Structure formats: C-alpha cells, structure tokens
C-alpha positions as a Python dict, from the first residue, in 0.01 Angstrom:
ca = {
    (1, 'X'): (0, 0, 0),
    (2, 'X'): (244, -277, -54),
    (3, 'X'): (626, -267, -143),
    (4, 'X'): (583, -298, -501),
    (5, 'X'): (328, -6, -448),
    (6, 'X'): (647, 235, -306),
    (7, 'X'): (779, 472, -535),
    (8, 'X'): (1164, 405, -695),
    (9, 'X'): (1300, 671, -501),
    (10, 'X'): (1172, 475, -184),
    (11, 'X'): (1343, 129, -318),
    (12, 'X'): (1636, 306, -393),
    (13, 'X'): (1651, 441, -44),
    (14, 'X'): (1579, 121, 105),
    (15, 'X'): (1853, -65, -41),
    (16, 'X'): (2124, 234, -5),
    (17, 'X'): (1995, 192, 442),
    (18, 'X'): (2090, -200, 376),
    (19, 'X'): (2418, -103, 192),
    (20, 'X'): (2508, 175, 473),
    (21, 'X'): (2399, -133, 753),
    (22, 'X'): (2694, -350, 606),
    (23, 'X'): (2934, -135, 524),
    (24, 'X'): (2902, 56, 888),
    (25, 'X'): (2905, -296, 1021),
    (26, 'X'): (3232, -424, 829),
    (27, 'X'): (3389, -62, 960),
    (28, 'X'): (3310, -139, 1337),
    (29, 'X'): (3439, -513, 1357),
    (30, 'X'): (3743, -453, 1154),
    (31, 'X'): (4119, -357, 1331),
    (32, 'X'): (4165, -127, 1056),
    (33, 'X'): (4034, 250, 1142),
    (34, 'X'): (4381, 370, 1182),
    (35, 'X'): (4729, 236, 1073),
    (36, 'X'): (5103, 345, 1077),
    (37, 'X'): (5397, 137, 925),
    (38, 'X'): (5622, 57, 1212),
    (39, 'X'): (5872, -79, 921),
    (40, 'X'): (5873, -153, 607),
    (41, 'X'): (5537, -343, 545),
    (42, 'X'): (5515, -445, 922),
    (43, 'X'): (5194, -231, 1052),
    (44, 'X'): (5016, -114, 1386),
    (45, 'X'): (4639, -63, 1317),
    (46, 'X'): (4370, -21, 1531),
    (47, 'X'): (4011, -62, 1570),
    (48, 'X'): (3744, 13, 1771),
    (49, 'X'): (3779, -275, 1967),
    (50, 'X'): (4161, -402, 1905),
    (51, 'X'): (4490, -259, 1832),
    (52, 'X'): (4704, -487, 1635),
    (53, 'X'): (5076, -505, 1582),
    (54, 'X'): (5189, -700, 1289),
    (55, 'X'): (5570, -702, 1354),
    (56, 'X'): (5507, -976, 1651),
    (57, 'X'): (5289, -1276, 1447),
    (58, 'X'): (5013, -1077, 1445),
    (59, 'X'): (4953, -1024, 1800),
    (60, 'X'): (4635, -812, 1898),
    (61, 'X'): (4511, -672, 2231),
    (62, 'X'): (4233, -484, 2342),
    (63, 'X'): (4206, -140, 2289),
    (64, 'X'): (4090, -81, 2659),
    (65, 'X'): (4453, -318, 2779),
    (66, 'X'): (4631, -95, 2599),
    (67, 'X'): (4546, 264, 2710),
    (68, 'X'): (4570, 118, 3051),
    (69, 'X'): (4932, 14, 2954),
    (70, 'X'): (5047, 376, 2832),
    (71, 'X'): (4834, 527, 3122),
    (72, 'X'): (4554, 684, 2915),
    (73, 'X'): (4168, 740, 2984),
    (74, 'X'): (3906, 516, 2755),
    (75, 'X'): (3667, 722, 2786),
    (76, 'X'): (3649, 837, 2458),
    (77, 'X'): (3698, 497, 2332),
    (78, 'X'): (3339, 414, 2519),
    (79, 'X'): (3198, 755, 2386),
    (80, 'X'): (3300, 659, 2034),
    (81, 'X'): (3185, 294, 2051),
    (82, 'X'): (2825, 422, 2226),
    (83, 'X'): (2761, 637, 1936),
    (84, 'X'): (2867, 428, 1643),
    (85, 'X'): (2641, 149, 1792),
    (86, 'X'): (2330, 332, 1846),
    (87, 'X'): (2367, 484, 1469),
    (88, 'X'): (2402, 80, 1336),
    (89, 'X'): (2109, -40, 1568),
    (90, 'X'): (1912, 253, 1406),
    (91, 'X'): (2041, 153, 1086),
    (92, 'X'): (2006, -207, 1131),
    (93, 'X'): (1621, -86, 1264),
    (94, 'X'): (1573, 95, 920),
    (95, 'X'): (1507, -166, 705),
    (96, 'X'): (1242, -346, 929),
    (97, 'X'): (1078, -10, 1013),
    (98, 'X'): (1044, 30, 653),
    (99, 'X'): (890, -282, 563),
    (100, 'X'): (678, -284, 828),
    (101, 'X'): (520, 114, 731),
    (102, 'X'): (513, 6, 361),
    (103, 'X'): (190, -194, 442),
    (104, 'X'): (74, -14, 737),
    (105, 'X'): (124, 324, 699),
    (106, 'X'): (-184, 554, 622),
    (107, 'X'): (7, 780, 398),
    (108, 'X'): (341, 728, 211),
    (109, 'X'): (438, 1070, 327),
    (110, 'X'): (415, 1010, 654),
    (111, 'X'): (652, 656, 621),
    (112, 'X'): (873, 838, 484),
    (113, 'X'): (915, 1128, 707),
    (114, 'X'): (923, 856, 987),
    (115, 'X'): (1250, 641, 784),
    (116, 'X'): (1449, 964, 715),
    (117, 'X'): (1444, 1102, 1023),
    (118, 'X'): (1558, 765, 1141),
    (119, 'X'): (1824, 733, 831),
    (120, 'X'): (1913, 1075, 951),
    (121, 'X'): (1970, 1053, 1377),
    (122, 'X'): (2151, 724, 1285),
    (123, 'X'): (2400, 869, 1047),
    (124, 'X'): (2461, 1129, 1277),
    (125, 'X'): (2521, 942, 1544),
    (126, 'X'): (2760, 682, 1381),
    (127, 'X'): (2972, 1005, 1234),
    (128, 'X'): (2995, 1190, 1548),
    (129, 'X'): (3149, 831, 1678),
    (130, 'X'): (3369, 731, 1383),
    (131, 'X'): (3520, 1124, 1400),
    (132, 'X'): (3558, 1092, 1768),
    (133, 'X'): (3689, 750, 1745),
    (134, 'X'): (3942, 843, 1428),
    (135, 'X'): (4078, 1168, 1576),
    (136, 'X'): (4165, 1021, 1938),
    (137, 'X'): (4310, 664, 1756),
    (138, 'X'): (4500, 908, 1549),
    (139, 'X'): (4638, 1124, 1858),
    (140, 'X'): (4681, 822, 2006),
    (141, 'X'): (4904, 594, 1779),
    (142, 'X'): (5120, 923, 1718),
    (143, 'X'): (5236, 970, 2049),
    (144, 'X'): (5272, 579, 2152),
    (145, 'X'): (5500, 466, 1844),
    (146, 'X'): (5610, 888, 1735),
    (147, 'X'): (5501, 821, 1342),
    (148, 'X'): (5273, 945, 1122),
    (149, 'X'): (4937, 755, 1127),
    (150, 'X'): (4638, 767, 862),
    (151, 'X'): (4288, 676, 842),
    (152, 'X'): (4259, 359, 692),
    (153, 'X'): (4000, 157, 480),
    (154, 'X'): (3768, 26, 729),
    (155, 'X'): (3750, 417, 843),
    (156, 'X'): (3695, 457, 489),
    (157, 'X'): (3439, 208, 464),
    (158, 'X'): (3243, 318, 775),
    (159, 'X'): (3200, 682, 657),
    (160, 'X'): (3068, 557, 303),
    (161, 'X'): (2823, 365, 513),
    (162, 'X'): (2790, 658, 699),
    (163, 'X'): (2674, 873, 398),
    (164, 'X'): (2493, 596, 270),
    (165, 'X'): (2234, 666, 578),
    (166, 'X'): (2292, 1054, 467),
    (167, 'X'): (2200, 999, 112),
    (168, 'X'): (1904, 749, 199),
    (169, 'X'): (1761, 1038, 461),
    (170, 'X'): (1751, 1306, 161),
    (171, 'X'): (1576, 1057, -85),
    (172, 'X'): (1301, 979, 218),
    (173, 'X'): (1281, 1328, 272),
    (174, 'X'): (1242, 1398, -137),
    (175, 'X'): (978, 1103, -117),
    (176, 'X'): (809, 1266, 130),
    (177, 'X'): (760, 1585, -69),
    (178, 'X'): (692, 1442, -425),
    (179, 'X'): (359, 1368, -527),
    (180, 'X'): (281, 980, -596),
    (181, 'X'): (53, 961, -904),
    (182, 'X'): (-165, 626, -807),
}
C-alpha cells in the first residue's frame, strides 16, 4: 500500500490534520485569544503567552509578569498551555504517523483506527486547553480593566483547527469502517 493507494476519504483527512496543525499553531503564538477596547480603537488582548496593551506603543508583557502584578495564580495559565501543546505535538505527529502507516501498515483499517484515535486525543486535548485558557483570560481581563471582553480571532482560529482534528478523526474512523474495493 502506498499513498496514492489510500482511499479519498483518507487524503481528505490527511490534509484537513495539516490544516488543523497550522491553524492550532497560528492560534497558540498569536496575542489575540481575548481582547477588550480600552478606548476607542486602542485594545488590550491577550494570548497564551503575552498580554498586550495597545494604548502605550504597543507594549507587551508576559502573561505570567502580569498575574504576578495583580496578585493572581498561573496555574491555569500552565494547565491551559500543557494541554494545547500536547494536542499540537499530536497533531503535528499526525501527519508523519500517517505517512509512515500508509506504506507499512498491514491493513488500511487498522492505520486508520491508529490516526483517528490520534486526530481524536489531540483535539481533545487542545479544546479542553483553549476553553480553559479562554474562560480564565476572559475572567481575567474583566476584573483587571472592569469591561466587557470577547473571544477574539486567533481563539477563533484555534477552535477551527481544533475541529479540523474533530472532523479528520470521524473521516479515519468512516475509513476504517468502509470497505476499500482493490
């Protein structure tokens, strides 16, 4: 069995792993998961690893300096950040794992079982992180600057990736259950 051997479904699934990889990726490293307009179009956003305040040239700090400056715990910024990266290693693992059981596998069933139960822990893992990380950013910009806050695109971004690995699990696990006419 080679790749051009695998089913559609199973190409399909491939690329939407590679999609979810980037877009989970671009959520992560962006300042962006959370935002609230301090004045008009002057924001505070923050991100997994940065809170930014545009009213002061753009000056940026660590998330971790800053709950240490308004005397709060970062332990659920760790939590978060733990569980987001193991669900983009997994996803990052995904496409190599795949590639790698395309030629080697005995049976496509049994690939495909193995990559959507992968697709599956990982997108689980990164959306228990990004919903942990979202609803304590959330608390926590409220009660430092007393505005309403919102999700922002990168959150956005991240959960799309994040049902990308959803969406790619169900086609492996379709896969799986089809019969491949040879």
């Amino acid at each position: 069995m080679g790749f051009t051997d695998t089913s559609l479904v199973w190409r399909l699934a491939f690329f939407l792993t590679i999609i979810g990889f980037l877009l989970t990726l671009a959520g992560i490293t962006s300042t962006y998961m959370a935002s609230t307009e301090l004045i008009p179009n002057m924001w505070m956003h923050l991100g997994m690893w940065d809170i930014c305040d545009d009213t002061r040239s753009f000056s940026c700090q660590s998330v971790e300096e800053f709950l240490i400056g308004v005397e709060e715990s970062s332990d659920w910024v760790h939590g978060a950040r733990a569980m987001a990266i193991i669900g983009l290693i997994l996803l990052g693992l995904i496409p190599l794992m795949s590639l790698y059981l395309t030629y080697t596998a005995s049976s496509d069933q049994l690939a495909a079982i193995i990559i959507g139960s992968t697709n599956l822990l990982s997108g689980i893992f990164g959306t228990i992180g990004g919903v942990i990380f979202i609803v304590y950013g959330l608390d926590l910009l409220e009660r430092t600057v007393e505005m309403y806050t919102q999700p922002s695109w990168s959150f956005i971004i991240y959960m799309i990736g994040q049902f990308s690995a959803f969406a790619s699990a169900v086609l492996n696990f379709l896969d799986a259950c089809s019969e491949h006419v040879d």
